[in-house]
Amino acid sequence: MLQELGATPPNPSGLSGPPVLPTPYPSRQATGPEFELAEGILWDDRRHEVVWVEILSGEVHVAGFDGNTLAPHRVLTVGPTVGAVALAEDGGYLLAGSRGLATLSPDAVLQRGPDLLGDRQDVRLNDGTVDPQGRFLVGTLSLTGPTGLERLLRISPDGTVETVRTGLSLSNGVAFSPDGATVYHVDTLRHSVESHSYGPGDIDLDEPWVPIRAAFAGLPDGMVVDTEGLLWIAQWGAGRVQRFTPDGTLVAEVAVDAPHVSCMGFIGPGRDTLAITTAREGLAAPTPASGALFLAEVGATGLPEHRWAGSTVAPSWVT
């Protein structure tokens, strides 16, 4: 997710632009243009539902999917903002609230966790995801413009909080390789996606993050990895989703009829439909479809969602 931005920063890879590709995959509009800033879309394989967030209004949206359309089921308002939603093993949801985590139990009981952001008041939690061990990784975003002070945090089910990355401009998408041995992370305002080794133990803070030398069409935002280990990255400002190999080779694109593409996830029983979120936020003159959700068939399959290993009925901060 981005606040209002100026010019696109230079691409640190030094590449002149994306290579010429076959015609991009088309996408089709699946909802009305009703979202100011939709994000974090995922597939709940147990309930057969699609879940995403409307960040600025602090809402979790849940819909059915019949293979062609999204049928809204319910809206859960948690406010004031919600940066990301994750599935939990016990059937509830884990949320990245404004300044800390929150849980929604299977009975929709909301419980807020402690403030994780300390003395800084001009910051909030942004995009996040669960790792293969059931811990939650979530980053921060400055509300006043890039600072270089943003962090990527990892929170364990017992409430332990670790800082796994510092010095960021705007922490955004986080994703894992199919074997869980590599984590990928987006720093949007630095136009950067980087990788790092990963496992069940402590992350090696002395090991450098490795930039992926890719030519992005816009500003990289949300990200997901497919079963082949390739990265799908939303391109904010470009009306595109791009698919890259881990070394940064662009192999496919999806055209989206809205410039601010924020995130995507594979949905459906076969996880073979790409669902894409967009935003009106930051647009002086939104296009007619800006803020809608889109669907695309792209010949790829997504990985199952990792689930939060903690309780959403009795989370660590209330036990």
XYZ file of C-alpha atoms in Angstrom:
319
model
C 0.000 0.000 0.000
C 1.181 3.556 -0.724
C 0.338 6.981 0.468
C 0.253 9.703 -2.165
C 3.517 9.527 -4.069
C 5.489 11.698 -6.384
C 7.533 10.531 -9.323
C 8.481 6.904 -9.614
C 11.964 6.393 -8.134
C 14.698 5.103 -10.411
C 15.060 1.360 -10.814
C 18.171 0.352 -8.806
C 18.759 -2.623 -11.094
C 19.949 -0.257 -13.806
C 17.826 -2.072 -16.376
C 16.289 0.143 -19.043
C 12.845 -1.450 -18.928
C 10.923 -4.677 -19.203
C 11.549 -6.941 -22.194
C 8.969 -7.320 -24.919
C 6.523 -10.073 -23.956
C 3.540 -11.755 -25.541
C 0.198 -10.029 -25.037
C -0.545 -9.710 -21.299
C -3.168 -11.957 -19.775
C -6.497 -10.151 -19.581
C -8.351 -9.629 -16.317
C -12.063 -9.186 -15.722
C -13.761 -6.943 -13.203
C -15.318 -8.945 -10.360
C -16.737 -6.197 -8.100
C -17.783 -2.595 -8.345
C -15.148 0.138 -7.903
C -16.036 0.438 -4.242
C -12.701 0.156 -2.442
C -10.508 3.061 -1.470
C -7.579 0.744 -0.739
C -8.240 -2.990 -1.023
C -5.307 -5.277 -0.154
C -4.156 -8.645 1.177
C -6.457 -10.985 -0.744
C -6.252 -14.722 0.036
C -8.154 -18.013 -0.214
C -9.549 -19.765 2.871
C -9.458 -23.390 1.751
C -11.466 -24.612 4.767
C -14.401 -22.259 4.370
C -14.055 -21.936 0.585
C -14.103 -18.166 0.902
C -12.082 -15.223 -0.367
C -10.829 -12.776 2.267
C -9.286 -9.334 1.851
C -8.970 -6.027 3.684
C -10.101 -2.467 3.009
C -7.183 -0.801 4.758
C -8.330 2.758 5.324
C -11.784 1.864 6.665
C -10.443 -0.969 8.822
C -12.621 -3.669 7.260
C -12.209 -7.372 6.572
C -14.292 -8.502 3.586
C -15.347 -12.106 3.017
C -16.887 -13.426 -0.214
C -17.820 -16.673 -1.864
C -16.324 -17.683 -5.200
C -18.161 -19.822 -7.741
C -15.320 -20.002 -10.238
C -16.406 -16.876 -12.065
C -17.736 -14.248 -9.663
C -17.255 -13.028 -6.099
C -20.388 -13.123 -3.935
C -20.031 -10.939 -0.813
C -20.802 -12.808 2.424
C -19.972 -10.387 5.230
C -17.935 -7.357 6.269
C -16.167 -7.278 9.642
C -15.283 -3.767 10.794
C -12.311 -3.646 13.151
C -10.821 -0.162 12.444
C -9.262 2.262 12.469
C -7.016 0.654 9.825
C -6.194 -2.956 9.048
C -3.065 -3.564 6.989
C -3.365 -7.307 6.469
C -5.396 -10.384 7.356
C -4.127 -13.917 7.899
C -5.868 -17.236 8.491
C -5.414 -18.962 11.849
C -5.249 -22.675 12.618
C -8.257 -22.417 14.935
C -10.468 -20.987 12.210
C -10.237 -17.316 13.157
C -8.297 -14.438 11.645
C -5.121 -12.634 12.679
C -5.048 -8.942 11.728
C -2.404 -6.262 11.391
C -4.181 -3.425 13.171
C -3.021 0.177 13.169
C -0.314 -0.268 15.824
C -0.548 -3.881 16.932
C -2.044 -7.238 16.132
C -5.649 -8.182 16.689
C -7.565 -11.443 16.459
C -11.043 -12.289 15.288
C -12.162 -15.603 16.751
C -14.322 -18.026 14.733
C -17.278 -16.390 16.524
C -16.071 -12.945 15.366
C -14.944 -11.780 18.830
C -12.316 -9.060 18.385
C -9.333 -8.862 20.771
C -6.615 -6.252 20.312
C -2.986 -6.841 21.175
C -0.458 -4.400 22.637
C 1.084 -1.460 20.803
C 4.146 -2.668 18.880
C 5.360 0.678 17.554
C 6.647 2.468 20.638
C 7.047 6.237 20.726
C 6.518 6.855 17.004
C 3.015 8.188 16.408
C 3.316 8.812 12.653
C 3.476 5.150 11.669
C 1.204 2.128 11.276
C 1.424 -1.551 10.438
C 1.114 -2.418 6.766
C 1.327 -5.634 4.748
C 2.111 -8.973 6.392
C 1.889 -12.733 6.080
C 2.360 -15.935 8.085
C 5.577 -17.914 7.704
C 5.814 -21.720 7.369
C 6.266 -22.030 11.148
C 3.031 -20.162 11.930
C 4.642 -16.829 12.926
C 3.481 -13.499 11.509
C 5.754 -11.122 9.587
C 4.498 -7.551 9.221
C 6.135 -4.274 8.276
C 5.619 -0.606 9.010
C 4.649 2.419 6.952
C 5.224 6.081 7.769
C 2.169 8.321 7.566
C 4.277 11.388 6.781
C 6.439 10.171 3.895
C 9.552 8.005 3.548
C 11.822 7.994 6.591
C 14.256 5.110 6.204
C 13.140 4.082 9.701
C 10.599 1.406 8.796
C 10.972 -2.169 10.032
C 9.902 -5.706 9.315
C 8.738 -7.463 12.486
C 8.131 -11.127 13.286
C 5.636 -12.009 15.989
C 5.444 -15.544 17.392
C 2.241 -17.086 18.786
C 3.570 -16.606 22.333
C 3.813 -12.852 21.733
C 7.583 -12.667 21.200
C 8.421 -9.780 18.859
C 11.612 -9.734 16.777
C 12.889 -7.105 14.357
C 14.139 -8.961 11.304
C 14.862 -5.982 9.041
C 15.463 -2.244 9.547
C 16.209 0.841 7.467
C 13.232 0.464 5.138
C 11.338 3.166 3.273
C 7.939 1.444 3.073
C 7.628 -2.201 4.044
C 5.214 -4.014 1.777
C 4.677 -7.543 0.380
C 6.249 -10.573 2.069
C 6.265 -14.068 0.551
C 8.091 -17.394 0.834
C 9.545 -19.879 -1.622
C 7.651 -23.179 -1.885
C 10.183 -24.943 0.371
C 10.137 -22.105 2.926
C 13.912 -21.656 2.692
C 13.757 -18.170 1.163
C 11.792 -15.083 2.168
C 11.078 -12.290 -0.317
C 10.306 -8.744 0.805
C 9.211 -5.560 -0.993
C 10.492 -2.097 -0.055
C 8.191 -0.091 -2.276
C 9.686 3.395 -2.258
C 13.126 1.976 -2.952
C 11.656 0.129 -5.931
C 13.160 -2.999 -4.466
C 12.384 -6.677 -3.936
C 15.024 -8.623 -2.008
C 15.508 -12.169 -0.768
C 17.054 -13.735 2.332
C 17.543 -17.262 3.615
C 14.855 -18.400 6.042
C 14.073 -21.203 8.453
C 12.546 -22.106 11.808
C 15.345 -20.521 13.843
C 16.586 -16.965 14.235
C 17.119 -14.960 11.075
C 20.775 -14.070 10.508
C 20.830 -10.285 10.790
C 24.392 -10.159 9.460
C 23.474 -11.911 6.235
C 22.767 -9.316 3.533
C 19.460 -9.210 1.701
C 19.970 -9.910 -1.998
C 18.265 -7.585 -4.506
C 16.289 -9.163 -7.325
C 17.435 -7.482 -10.524
C 14.061 -6.854 -12.095
C 12.607 -4.107 -14.278
C 9.294 -3.213 -12.685
C 6.527 -1.546 -14.662
C 5.499 0.516 -11.630
C 6.158 0.540 -7.921
C 6.264 -2.998 -6.449
C 3.522 -3.535 -3.886
C 1.894 -6.834 -2.847
C 3.505 -10.145 -3.744
C 2.711 -13.858 -3.883
C 4.736 -16.928 -4.922
C 3.267 -19.745 -7.038
C 3.921 -23.498 -6.951
C 6.738 -23.117 -9.482
C 8.525 -20.682 -7.175
C 7.902 -17.658 -9.400
C 6.987 -14.246 -7.974
C 3.813 -12.365 -8.856
C 4.195 -8.691 -7.923
C 1.528 -5.983 -8.060
C 2.677 -2.850 -9.890
C 1.230 0.259 -8.259
C 0.722 3.019 -10.817
C 1.105 0.753 -13.851
C -2.155 -1.224 -14.126
C -0.164 -4.437 -14.146
C 0.716 -7.596 -12.268
C 4.104 -8.981 -13.306
C 5.502 -12.497 -12.940
C 9.246 -12.908 -12.372
C 11.669 -15.751 -11.894
C 13.657 -15.501 -8.634
C 16.566 -14.009 -10.580
C 14.368 -11.183 -11.877
C 13.497 -12.360 -15.377
C 10.073 -11.103 -16.414
C 8.041 -13.957 -17.900
C 4.407 -12.779 -17.891
C 2.104 -9.867 -17.174
C -1.559 -9.337 -16.376
C -3.304 -6.204 -17.612
C -5.625 -4.554 -15.072
C -8.076 -1.766 -15.926
C -7.045 0.291 -12.893
C -3.649 1.946 -12.388
C -3.178 1.355 -8.656
C -2.811 -2.426 -8.425
C -2.129 -3.279 -4.796
C -2.077 -7.047 -4.296
C -3.102 -10.439 -5.665
C -3.660 -14.006 -4.484
C -4.598 -17.363 -5.989
C -8.148 -18.382 -5.135
C -10.567 -21.223 -5.764
C -10.439 -24.933 -4.815
C -7.559 -25.431 -7.240
C -5.939 -22.079 -6.353
C -5.746 -21.440 -10.094
C -7.538 -18.085 -10.445
C -5.584 -14.926 -9.739
C -7.622 -12.417 -7.720
C -6.330 -8.843 -7.861
C -7.050 -5.865 -5.603
C -6.867 -2.213 -6.674
C -7.279 1.209 -5.086
C -8.674 4.676 -5.670
C -6.393 6.118 -2.986
C -3.736 8.431 -4.379
C -5.531 9.057 -7.678
C -6.589 12.608 -8.476
C -8.919 11.299 -11.189
C -9.725 7.607 -10.624
C -10.587 5.550 -13.691
C -14.073 3.978 -13.755
C -12.722 0.630 -12.513
C -10.291 1.966 -9.906
C -11.047 0.339 -6.557
C -12.552 -2.827 -8.031
C -11.367 -6.410 -7.617
C -10.368 -8.338 -10.722
C -9.939 -12.006 -11.714
C -7.565 -13.546 -14.249
C -6.708 -17.002 -15.565
C -2.920 -17.098 -15.869
C -1.953 -20.785 -16.183
C -0.375 -20.927 -12.726
C -1.300 -22.326 -9.315
C -0.851 -20.743 -5.913
C 0.527 -22.227 -2.730
C -1.709 -22.959 0.281
C -1.834 -20.157 2.823
C 0.260 -20.628 5.948
C -1.866 -20.314 9.092
C -1.154 -18.448 12.313
C -0.283 -21.030 14.971
C -1.609 -18.987 17.883
C -5.079 -18.853 19.314
C -7.621 -16.288 18.171
C -9.918 -17.219 21.091
C -7.299 -16.758 23.817
C -4.335 -14.954 22.199
C -1.086 -14.643 24.144
C -1.767 -11.074 25.267
C -4.883 -12.054 27.258
C -3.622 -15.293 28.829
